């Protein structure tokens, strides 16, 4: 596998990073995951806008964003991959010695790392739906930044894996924020509900596309937090992300929803989403 790191294309096993990289020492960096449809980078501008925002919020000055698209295209060519791809892109504040918590005084270059891999899509999850579990949201209070500091996500996600669930849905003060790496939606009386844009969630690009589809197809939606205690009053649930697209949720902890069948609105949104990406 060829990766792009420290401004060069290198085989992953030959790439080297300084142990003083602030990404390694402090998780001082941000990232994006972007996928292709029909070999084209899906909603690339939205991902780059979100990356710019993340960089700005952590005060990381990175000027070369305009050249990234060509680097990604070059990396895809070098890896000679078939099928649809997932691009991982990470920028850290760079390497500095001695280790100081505050920004280094001298000017350092940010570290950029990009990898591409073939996407493993689970058709079954999308047609049959998945189980999710509920977990306390112990992340920091700036979940709107796509930070590489993901330990709470790692632990909640591992708990989900151990319970044969596809995702952990996170609760802050009894309110549902989002999944560890997905946004969460519920449907009641043909109206869609999802947590509002705020510092408590990441504004997913797929979430944005789903809300655009709702506008187009005249499906009502409300950006409101859902209380855990009200979950049973909803008819359907689904999660969204770059890799999971629109995945129905058919059980939450020990509750099997609608006899384990994906919901109607969920499936019709999935159909129009699939059409949109097919034509991308
Ligand atoms: N995760 N919320 C969180 C916390 C996420 O990490 C993600 C994406 C999403 C969905 O965003 P989008 O629709 O733009 O993929 C919501 C990516 C896939 C990741 O961690 O690799």
Coordinates of C-alpha atoms and ligand atoms in Angstrom, one line a residue:
X1 CA 0.0 0.0 0.0
X2 CA 1.3 3.4 -1.0
X3 CA 0.5 6.3 1.4
X4 CA 1.2 10.0 1.3
X5 CA 3.1 11.2 4.3
X6 CA 5.6 14.0 4.9
X7 CA 5.0 15.3 1.4
X8 CA 5.9 12.1 -0.4
X9 CA 4.3 8.9 -1.7
X10 CA 5.9 5.9 0.1
X11 CA 5.1 2.3 0.7
X12 CA 3.3 2.2 4.1
X13 CA 5.9 -0.1 5.6
X14 CA 8.7 2.3 4.7
X15 CA 7.0 5.5 5.9
X16 CA 8.3 7.1 9.1
X17 CA 7.0 9.7 11.4
X18 CA 8.7 11.5 14.2
X19 CA 7.8 10.2 17.7
X20 CA 7.6 13.8 18.6
X21 CA 4.7 14.4 16.2
X22 CA 2.0 16.2 18.2
X23 CA -0.6 13.9 16.6
X24 CA 1.1 11.0 18.3
X25 CA 1.8 12.7 21.6
X26 CA -1.3 14.9 22.1
X27 CA -3.8 13.8 19.4
X28 CA -3.2 17.4 18.2
X29 CA -4.8 17.1 14.8
X30 CA -7.9 16.6 12.7
X31 CA -9.1 14.2 10.0
X32 CA -11.6 13.5 7.3
X33 CA -13.0 10.2 5.7
X34 CA -14.1 10.7 2.2
X35 CA -15.5 8.0 -0.2
X36 CA -16.0 7.6 -3.9
X37 CA -19.0 6.8 -5.9
X38 CA -18.4 5.9 -9.6
X39 CA -14.7 6.6 -8.8
X40 CA -15.5 10.3 -8.0
X41 CA -14.9 11.8 -4.5
X42 CA -18.4 12.2 -3.0
X43 CA -19.2 15.7 -1.8
X44 CA -15.5 16.6 -1.8
X45 CA -16.1 20.3 -1.2
X46 CA -18.3 19.6 1.8
X47 CA -15.5 17.5 3.4
X48 CA -12.9 20.1 2.6
X49 CA -15.1 22.9 4.1
X50 CA -15.5 20.8 7.3
X51 CA -11.8 20.1 7.4
X52 CA -11.1 23.9 7.0
X53 CA -13.4 24.5 9.9
X54 CA -11.8 21.8 12.1
X55 CA -8.4 23.3 11.3
X56 CA -9.6 26.8 12.1
X57 CA -11.1 25.7 15.4
X58 CA -7.9 24.1 16.6
X59 CA -5.9 27.0 15.3
X60 CA -3.8 24.9 12.9
X61 CA -2.6 27.0 10.0
X62 CA -2.5 24.7 7.0
X63 CA -2.2 26.6 3.7
X64 CA -1.9 23.8 1.1
X65 CA -5.5 22.5 1.1
X66 CA -5.9 23.4 -2.6
X67 CA -3.3 20.9 -3.6
X68 CA -4.9 18.0 -1.7
X69 CA -7.3 16.9 -4.3
X70 CA -4.5 16.2 -6.8
X71 CA -2.5 14.3 -4.2
X72 CA -5.5 12.1 -3.5
X73 CA -6.1 11.4 -7.2
X74 CA -2.4 10.6 -7.6
X75 CA -2.5 8.3 -4.6
X76 CA -5.5 6.4 -6.0
X77 CA -3.6 5.9 -9.3
X78 CA -0.4 4.7 -7.5
X79 CA -2.4 2.1 -5.5
X80 CA -4.1 0.7 -8.6
X81 CA -7.3 0.0 -6.7
X82 CA -10.5 -1.2 -8.2
X83 CA -14.0 -0.7 -6.7
X84 CA -15.1 2.2 -4.6
X85 CA -12.6 3.7 -2.2
X86 CA -12.3 5.2 1.2
X87 CA -9.8 8.1 1.6
X88 CA -8.4 8.8 5.0
X89 CA -6.8 12.2 5.5
X90 CA -5.2 13.5 8.7
X91 CA -3.4 16.7 9.5
X92 CA -1.5 17.2 12.7
X93 CA 0.3 20.3 14.1
X94 CA 3.6 18.6 13.3
X95 CA 6.7 17.4 15.2
X96 CA 8.4 19.5 17.9
X97 CA 11.0 18.9 20.6
X98 CA 10.9 19.4 23.6
X99 CA 7.4 18.2 24.3
X100 CA 5.3 21.2 25.4
X101 CA 1.6 21.2 25.8
X102 CA 1.1 24.7 24.3
X103 CA 1.9 25.3 20.6
X104 CA 5.6 25.1 19.9
X105 CA 7.3 28.6 19.8
X106 CA 9.3 27.9 16.6
X107 CA 7.4 27.5 13.4
X108 CA 6.9 23.8 12.5
X109 CA 5.3 22.2 9.4
X110 CA 2.1 20.3 9.9
X111 CA 2.1 16.6 9.1
X112 CA -0.2 15.4 6.5
X113 CA -1.1 11.7 6.1
X114 CA -3.4 10.3 3.4
X115 CA -4.3 6.6 2.7
X116 CA -6.7 5.0 0.4
X117 CA -8.4 1.6 0.6
X118 CA -11.1 -0.4 -1.0
X119 CA -14.4 0.0 0.7
X120 CA -16.0 -3.1 2.2
X121 CA -19.7 -2.4 2.0
X122 CA -22.2 -4.5 3.9
X123 CA -25.3 -4.9 1.8
X124 CA -26.8 -7.0 4.5
X125 CA -26.6 -4.2 7.1
X126 CA -28.4 -1.9 4.7
X127 CA -31.2 -4.2 3.8
X128 CA -31.7 -6.1 7.1
X129 CA -30.8 -3.3 9.6
X130 CA -28.4 -3.4 12.6
X131 CA -28.4 -3.6 16.3
X132 CA -27.1 -0.6 18.3
X133 CA -26.4 -0.1 22.0
X134 CA -26.8 3.0 24.2
X135 CA -23.7 4.3 25.9
X136 CA -22.9 7.4 28.0
X137 CA -21.4 10.2 25.8
X138 CA -18.1 10.9 27.6
X139 CA -16.5 12.8 24.7
X140 CA -15.3 16.3 25.1
X141 CA -17.6 19.3 24.4
X142 CA -16.3 20.1 20.9
X143 CA -17.7 17.1 19.0
X144 CA -18.3 19.5 16.1
X145 CA -14.5 19.3 15.4
X146 CA -13.4 16.2 13.6
X147 CA -10.5 15.6 16.1
X148 CA -8.2 12.6 16.0
X149 CA -8.6 12.3 19.8
X150 CA -11.0 9.4 19.7
X151 CA -10.4 7.3 22.9
X152 CA -14.0 7.6 24.2
X153 CA -15.1 6.5 20.7
X154 CA -12.7 3.6 20.6
X155 CA -14.0 2.3 24.0
X156 CA -17.7 2.8 23.2
X157 CA -17.2 1.2 19.8
X158 CA -15.4 -1.8 21.3
X159 CA -18.3 -2.3 23.8
X160 CA -20.7 -2.3 20.8
X161 CA -18.5 -4.9 19.0
X162 CA -18.5 -7.1 22.2
X163 CA -22.3 -6.9 22.3
X164 CA -22.6 -7.8 18.6
X165 CA -23.9 -4.4 17.8
X166 CA -22.9 -2.3 14.8
X167 CA -22.7 1.0 16.6
X168 CA -23.0 2.6 20.1
X169 CA -25.4 5.5 20.3
X170 CA -24.3 8.2 22.7
X171 CA -26.3 9.8 25.5
X172 CA -25.5 13.1 27.2
X173 CA -27.7 13.9 30.1
X174 CA -30.3 11.4 28.8
X175 CA -30.4 13.0 25.3
X176 CA -29.2 11.2 22.2
X177 CA -26.3 13.1 20.5
X178 CA -25.1 10.7 17.8
X179 CA -23.3 7.4 17.2
X180 CA -19.5 7.0 17.8
X181 CA -19.0 7.4 14.0
X182 CA -22.5 8.0 12.7
X183 CA -25.4 10.5 13.0
X184 CA -28.6 9.1 14.5
X185 CA -32.1 9.6 13.1
X186 CA -35.6 8.7 14.4
X187 CA -39.0 8.8 12.7
X188 CA -42.3 9.5 14.3
X189 CA -45.6 10.2 12.4
X190 CA -43.6 10.5 9.2
X191 CA -41.5 13.2 10.6
X192 CA -37.7 12.8 10.9
X193 CA -35.8 13.8 14.0
X194 CA -32.1 14.2 14.5
X195 CA -29.9 16.1 17.0
X196 CA -29.4 19.8 16.1
X197 CA -26.1 21.1 14.7
X198 CA -24.2 22.1 17.9
X199 CA -20.9 21.5 19.6
X200 CA -22.3 18.1 20.8
X201 CA -22.4 16.5 17.4
X202 CA -20.4 16.3 14.2
X203 CA -22.3 17.7 11.3
X204 CA -22.1 14.6 9.0
X205 CA -22.0 15.1 5.3
X206 CA -24.4 12.2 4.9
X207 CA -26.7 13.8 7.5
X208 CA -26.7 17.0 5.4
X209 CA -27.5 15.0 2.2
X210 CA -30.4 13.2 4.0
X211 CA -31.9 16.6 5.1
X212 CA -31.5 17.9 1.5
X213 CA -33.4 14.8 0.3
X214 CA -36.1 15.5 2.9
X215 CA -36.5 19.0 1.5
X216 CA -36.6 17.7 -2.0
X217 CA -39.2 15.0 -1.3
X218 CA -41.2 17.0 1.2
X219 CA -40.5 14.9 4.2
X220 CA -40.8 16.9 7.4
X221 CA -37.8 17.0 9.7
X222 CA -36.9 18.5 13.0
X223 CA -33.5 19.1 14.4
X224 CA -34.2 18.3 18.0
X225 CA -32.5 16.1 20.7
X226 CA -34.4 12.9 21.5
X227 CA -34.7 11.9 25.1
X228 CA -33.7 8.3 25.8
X229 CA -37.0 7.9 27.7
X230 CA -39.0 8.8 24.6
X231 CA -37.3 6.4 22.3
X232 CA -40.2 3.9 22.4
X233 CA -42.6 6.5 21.1
X234 CA -40.8 6.6 17.7
X235 CA -41.6 4.3 14.8
X236 CA -38.2 3.9 13.0
X237 CA -34.5 4.6 13.4
X238 CA -31.5 4.8 11.2
X239 CA -27.8 5.8 11.3
X240 CA -25.9 7.6 8.6
X241 CA -22.2 8.1 7.7
X242 CA -19.9 8.1 4.7
X243 CA -19.3 4.3 5.1
X244 CA -22.7 3.2 6.5
X245 CA -24.7 5.5 4.2
X246 CA -28.3 5.0 5.4
X247 CA -28.4 2.0 7.7
X248 CA -31.7 1.0 9.4
X249 CA -31.6 0.3 13.1
X250 CA -33.7 -2.7 14.0
X251 CA -32.8 -3.1 17.7
X252 CA -31.6 -0.8 20.5
X253 CA -30.1 -2.7 23.4
X254 CA -32.7 -5.4 24.1
X255 CA -35.6 -3.7 22.3
X256 CA -36.4 -5.2 18.9
X257 CA -38.1 -2.5 16.8
X258 CA -41.0 -3.2 14.6
X259 CA -40.4 -7.0 14.8
X260 CA -36.9 -6.4 13.4
X261 CA -38.0 -4.9 10.2
X262 CA -36.5 -1.7 8.8
X263 CA -38.9 1.3 8.7
X264 CA -40.8 2.5 5.6
X265 CA -39.5 6.1 5.6
X266 CA -35.9 4.8 6.3
X267 CA -36.1 2.5 3.2
X268 CA -37.6 5.1 1.0
X269 CA -34.9 7.6 2.0
X270 CA -32.3 4.8 1.4
X271 CA -33.8 4.3 -2.1
X272 CA -33.5 8.0 -3.1
X273 CA -30.1 8.2 -1.6
X274 CA -28.9 5.2 -3.6
X275 CA -30.3 6.8 -6.8
X276 CA -28.5 10.1 -6.0
X277 CA -25.1 8.3 -5.5
X278 CA -25.6 6.1 -8.5
X279 CA -26.0 9.2 -10.7
X280 CA -23.1 11.0 -9.0
Ligands
LIG1 N1 -17.1 9.3 10.9 N2 -20.5 11.6 13.7 C1 -19.3 11.2 14.0 C2 -18.8 11.3 15.4 C3 -18.4 10.7 13.0 O1 -17.2 10.4 13.3 C4 -18.9 10.6 11.7 C5 -18.1 10.2 10.5 C6 -20.3 11.0 11.4 C7 -20.8 11.0 10.1 O2 -20.3 11.9 9.2 P1 -20.2 11.7 7.6 O3 -21.6 11.5 7.2 O4 -19.6 13.0 7.1 O5 -19.3 10.5 7.4 C8 -21.0 11.5 12.5 C9 -16.2 8.9 9.8 C10 -16.8 8.0 8.8 C11 -14.9 8.2 10.4 O6 -14.8 8.3 11.7 O7 -14.2 7.6 9.7

